[in-house]
Short mmCIF file of C-alpha atoms in Angstrom, two decimals:
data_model
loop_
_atom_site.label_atom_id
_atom_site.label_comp_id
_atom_site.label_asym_id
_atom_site.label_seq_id
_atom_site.Cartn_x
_atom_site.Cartn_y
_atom_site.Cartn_z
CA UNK A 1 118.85 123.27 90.12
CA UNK A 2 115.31 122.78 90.05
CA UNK A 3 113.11 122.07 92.38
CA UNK A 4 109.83 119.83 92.43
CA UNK A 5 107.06 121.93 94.21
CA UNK A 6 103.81 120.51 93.03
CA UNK A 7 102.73 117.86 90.54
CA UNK A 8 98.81 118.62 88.48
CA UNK A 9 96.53 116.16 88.80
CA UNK A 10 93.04 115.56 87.42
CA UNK A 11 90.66 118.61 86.41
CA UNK A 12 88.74 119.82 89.08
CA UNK A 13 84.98 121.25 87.33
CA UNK A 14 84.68 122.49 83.86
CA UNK A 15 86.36 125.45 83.96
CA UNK A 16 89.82 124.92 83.93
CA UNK A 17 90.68 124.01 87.37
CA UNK A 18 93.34 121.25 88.56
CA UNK A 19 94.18 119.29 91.16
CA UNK A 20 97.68 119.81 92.46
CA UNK A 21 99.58 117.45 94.44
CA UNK A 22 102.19 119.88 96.86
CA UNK A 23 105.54 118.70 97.27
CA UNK A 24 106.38 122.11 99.27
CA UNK A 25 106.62 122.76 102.59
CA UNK A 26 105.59 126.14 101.66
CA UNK A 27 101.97 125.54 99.76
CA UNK A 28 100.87 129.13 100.42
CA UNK A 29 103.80 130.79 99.50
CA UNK A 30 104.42 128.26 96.26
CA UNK A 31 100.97 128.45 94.93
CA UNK A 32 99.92 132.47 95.76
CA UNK A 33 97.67 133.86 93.16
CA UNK A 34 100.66 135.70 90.69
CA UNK A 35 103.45 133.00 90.90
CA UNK A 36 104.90 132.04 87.78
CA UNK A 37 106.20 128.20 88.02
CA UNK A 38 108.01 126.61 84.97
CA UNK A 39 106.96 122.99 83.92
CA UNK A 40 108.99 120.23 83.88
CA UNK A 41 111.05 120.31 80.16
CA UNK A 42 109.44 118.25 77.38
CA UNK A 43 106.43 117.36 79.59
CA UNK A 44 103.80 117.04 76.15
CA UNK A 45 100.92 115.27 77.63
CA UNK A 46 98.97 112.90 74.69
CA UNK A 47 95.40 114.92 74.44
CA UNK A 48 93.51 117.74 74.21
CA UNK A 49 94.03 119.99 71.22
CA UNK A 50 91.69 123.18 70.28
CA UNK A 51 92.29 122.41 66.76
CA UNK A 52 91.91 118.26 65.40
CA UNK A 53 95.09 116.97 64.95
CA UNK A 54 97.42 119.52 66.73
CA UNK A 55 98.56 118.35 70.16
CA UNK A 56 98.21 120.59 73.08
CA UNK A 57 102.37 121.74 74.27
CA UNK A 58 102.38 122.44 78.25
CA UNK A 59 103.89 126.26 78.01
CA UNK A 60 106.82 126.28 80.03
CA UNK A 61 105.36 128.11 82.67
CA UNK A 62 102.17 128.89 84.01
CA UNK A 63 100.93 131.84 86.02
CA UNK A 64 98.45 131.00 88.36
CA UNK A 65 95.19 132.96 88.30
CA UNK A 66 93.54 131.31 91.67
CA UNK A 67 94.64 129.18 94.33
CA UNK A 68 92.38 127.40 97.21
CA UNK A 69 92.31 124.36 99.41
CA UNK A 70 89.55 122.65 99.31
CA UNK A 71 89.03 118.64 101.16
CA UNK A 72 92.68 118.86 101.81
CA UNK A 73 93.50 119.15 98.49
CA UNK A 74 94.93 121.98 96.33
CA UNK A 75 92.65 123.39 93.41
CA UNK A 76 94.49 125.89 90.90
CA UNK A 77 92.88 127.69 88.27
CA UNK A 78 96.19 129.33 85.33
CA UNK A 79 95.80 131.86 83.13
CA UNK A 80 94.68 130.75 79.62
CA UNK A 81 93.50 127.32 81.04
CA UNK A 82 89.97 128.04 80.35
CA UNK A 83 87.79 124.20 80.24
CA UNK A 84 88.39 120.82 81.32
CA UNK A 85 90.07 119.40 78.14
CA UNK A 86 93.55 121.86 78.30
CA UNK A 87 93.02 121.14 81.88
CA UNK A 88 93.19 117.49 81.56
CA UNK A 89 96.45 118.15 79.18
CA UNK A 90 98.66 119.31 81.97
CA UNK A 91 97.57 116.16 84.01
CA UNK A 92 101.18 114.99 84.84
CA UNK A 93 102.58 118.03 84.86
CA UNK A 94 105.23 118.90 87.27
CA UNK A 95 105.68 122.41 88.74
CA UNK A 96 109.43 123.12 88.96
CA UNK A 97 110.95 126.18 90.58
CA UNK A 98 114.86 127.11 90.40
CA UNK A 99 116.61 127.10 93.66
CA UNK A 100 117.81 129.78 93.46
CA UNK A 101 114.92 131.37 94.35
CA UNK A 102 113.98 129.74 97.34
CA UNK A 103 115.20 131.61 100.84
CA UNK A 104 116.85 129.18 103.57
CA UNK A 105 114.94 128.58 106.31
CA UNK A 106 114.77 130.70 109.18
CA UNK A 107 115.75 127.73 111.55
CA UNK A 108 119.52 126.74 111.81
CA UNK A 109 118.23 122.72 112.14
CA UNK A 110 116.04 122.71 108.81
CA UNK A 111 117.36 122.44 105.57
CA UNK A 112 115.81 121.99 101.93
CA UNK A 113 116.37 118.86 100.35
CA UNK A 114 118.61 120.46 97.56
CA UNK A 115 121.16 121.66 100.18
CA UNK A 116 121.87 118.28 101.39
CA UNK A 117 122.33 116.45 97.80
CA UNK A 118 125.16 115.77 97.27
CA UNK A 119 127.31 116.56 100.94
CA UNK A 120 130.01 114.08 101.87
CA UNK A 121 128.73 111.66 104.56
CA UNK A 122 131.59 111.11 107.14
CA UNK A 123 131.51 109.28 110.77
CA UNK A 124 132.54 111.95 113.93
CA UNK A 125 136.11 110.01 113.04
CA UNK A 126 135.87 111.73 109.52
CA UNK A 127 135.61 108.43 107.73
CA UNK A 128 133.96 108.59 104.64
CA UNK A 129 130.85 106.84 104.18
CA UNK A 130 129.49 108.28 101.04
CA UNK A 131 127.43 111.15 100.34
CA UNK A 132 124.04 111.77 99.85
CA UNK A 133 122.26 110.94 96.98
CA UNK A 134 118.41 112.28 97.90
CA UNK A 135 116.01 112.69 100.70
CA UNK A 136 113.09 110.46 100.95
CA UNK A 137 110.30 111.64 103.04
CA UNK A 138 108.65 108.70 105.21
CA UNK A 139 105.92 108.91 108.00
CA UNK A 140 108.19 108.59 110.92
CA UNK A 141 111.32 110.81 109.82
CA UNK A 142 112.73 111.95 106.59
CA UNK A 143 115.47 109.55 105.45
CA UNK A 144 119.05 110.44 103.93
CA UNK A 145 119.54 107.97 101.00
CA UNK A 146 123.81 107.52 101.38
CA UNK A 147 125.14 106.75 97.82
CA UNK A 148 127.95 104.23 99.03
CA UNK A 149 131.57 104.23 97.32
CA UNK A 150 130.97 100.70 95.76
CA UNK A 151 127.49 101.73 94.33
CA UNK A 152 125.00 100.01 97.19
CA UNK A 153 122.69 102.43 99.17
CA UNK A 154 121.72 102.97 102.40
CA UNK A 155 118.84 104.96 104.39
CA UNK A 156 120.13 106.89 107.39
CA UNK A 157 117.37 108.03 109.35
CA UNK A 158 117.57 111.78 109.14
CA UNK A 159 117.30 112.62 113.53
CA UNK A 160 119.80 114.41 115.82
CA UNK A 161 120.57 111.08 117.25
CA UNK A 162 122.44 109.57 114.36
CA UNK A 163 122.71 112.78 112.08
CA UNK A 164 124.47 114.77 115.16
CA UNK A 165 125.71 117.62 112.39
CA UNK A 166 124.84 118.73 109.08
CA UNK A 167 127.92 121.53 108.04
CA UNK A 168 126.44 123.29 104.73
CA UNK A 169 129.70 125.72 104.59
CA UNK A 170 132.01 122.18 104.82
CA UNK A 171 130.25 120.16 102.46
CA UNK A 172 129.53 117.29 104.34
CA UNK A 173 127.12 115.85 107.11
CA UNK A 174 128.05 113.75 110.44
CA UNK A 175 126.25 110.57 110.74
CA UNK A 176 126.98 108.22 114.10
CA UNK A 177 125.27 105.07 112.70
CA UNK A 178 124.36 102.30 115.14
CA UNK A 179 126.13 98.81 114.15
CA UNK A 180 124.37 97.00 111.51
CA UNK A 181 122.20 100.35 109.82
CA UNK A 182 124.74 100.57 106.66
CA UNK A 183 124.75 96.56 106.16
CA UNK A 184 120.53 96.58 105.69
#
């Protein structure tokens, strides 16, 4: 499965840098100068070309040369991204990596959002609610977004108080939902 870490923004200067928007918990790690991340498949932004006519292709993956923070953002220079036209090319861009190469966390009560797509939501009865379809990632707590069995959704705040067990090895997740949160 792949995994979303980082989107590229605008150019950053005129010599081949880009924004990148993280969508990793793990920036530093993700983004270290030597990582190779593969793009998103068929990303072919519309512009820059070295020769007239002939579109600039997003490689597949890019190595990245240089990585800094800078104003809270993330600036990334890749190998053979050399001025701000290619640079402006990848604008769109997402940076993917598989999951199987990311480690489990260290803490028993944090999880990636790939290891809870797709789990069986029950109640502490073992009635089945759904499962879950994706995590969506608000201010106040992430949310679990419960694929229902006749096609609605539902957001389950993702806290120990209604998520009182998440069992990877079983497949499936515990939620004790107050009255009412599955009918919103």
């Amino acid at each position: 499965m792949q995994l979303v870490v980082g989107r590229i923004g605008k150019p950053h200067g005129v010599r081949g840098e880009v924004t990148v928007e993280v969508r990793t918990d793990e920036p530093e790690a993700r983004f270290a100068p030597g990582a190779v991340l593969r793009t998103e498949p068929g990303a072919t932004p519309p512009s820059a070309a070295d020769e007239p006519g002939v579109p600039f292709r997003v490689p597949a993956k890019l190595t990245i040369e240089e990585a800094r923070f800078h104003q809270g953002r993330v600036l990334i220079a890749f190998e053979g991204i050399l001025d701000r036209n290619t640079a402006e090319a990848l604008r769109g861009t997402l940076l993917v990596v598989d999951s199987a190469d990311v480690a489990p966390p260290d803490d028993p009560e944090e999880f990636h959002d790939h290891q809870l797509v797709g789990l069986a939501v029950v109640t502490p009865a073992g009635e089945r609610l759904g499962e879950v379809a994706r995590i969506d990632h608000a201010p106040s707590s992430d949310l679990l977004v419960l694929r229902r069995p006749e096609g609605r959704t539902a957001l389950i705040p993702f806290v120990r108080a209604i998520v009182p067990e998440v069992d990877l090895a079983g497949g499936r997740v515990i939620v004790d939902p107050p009255a009412g949160l599955l009918d919103l």
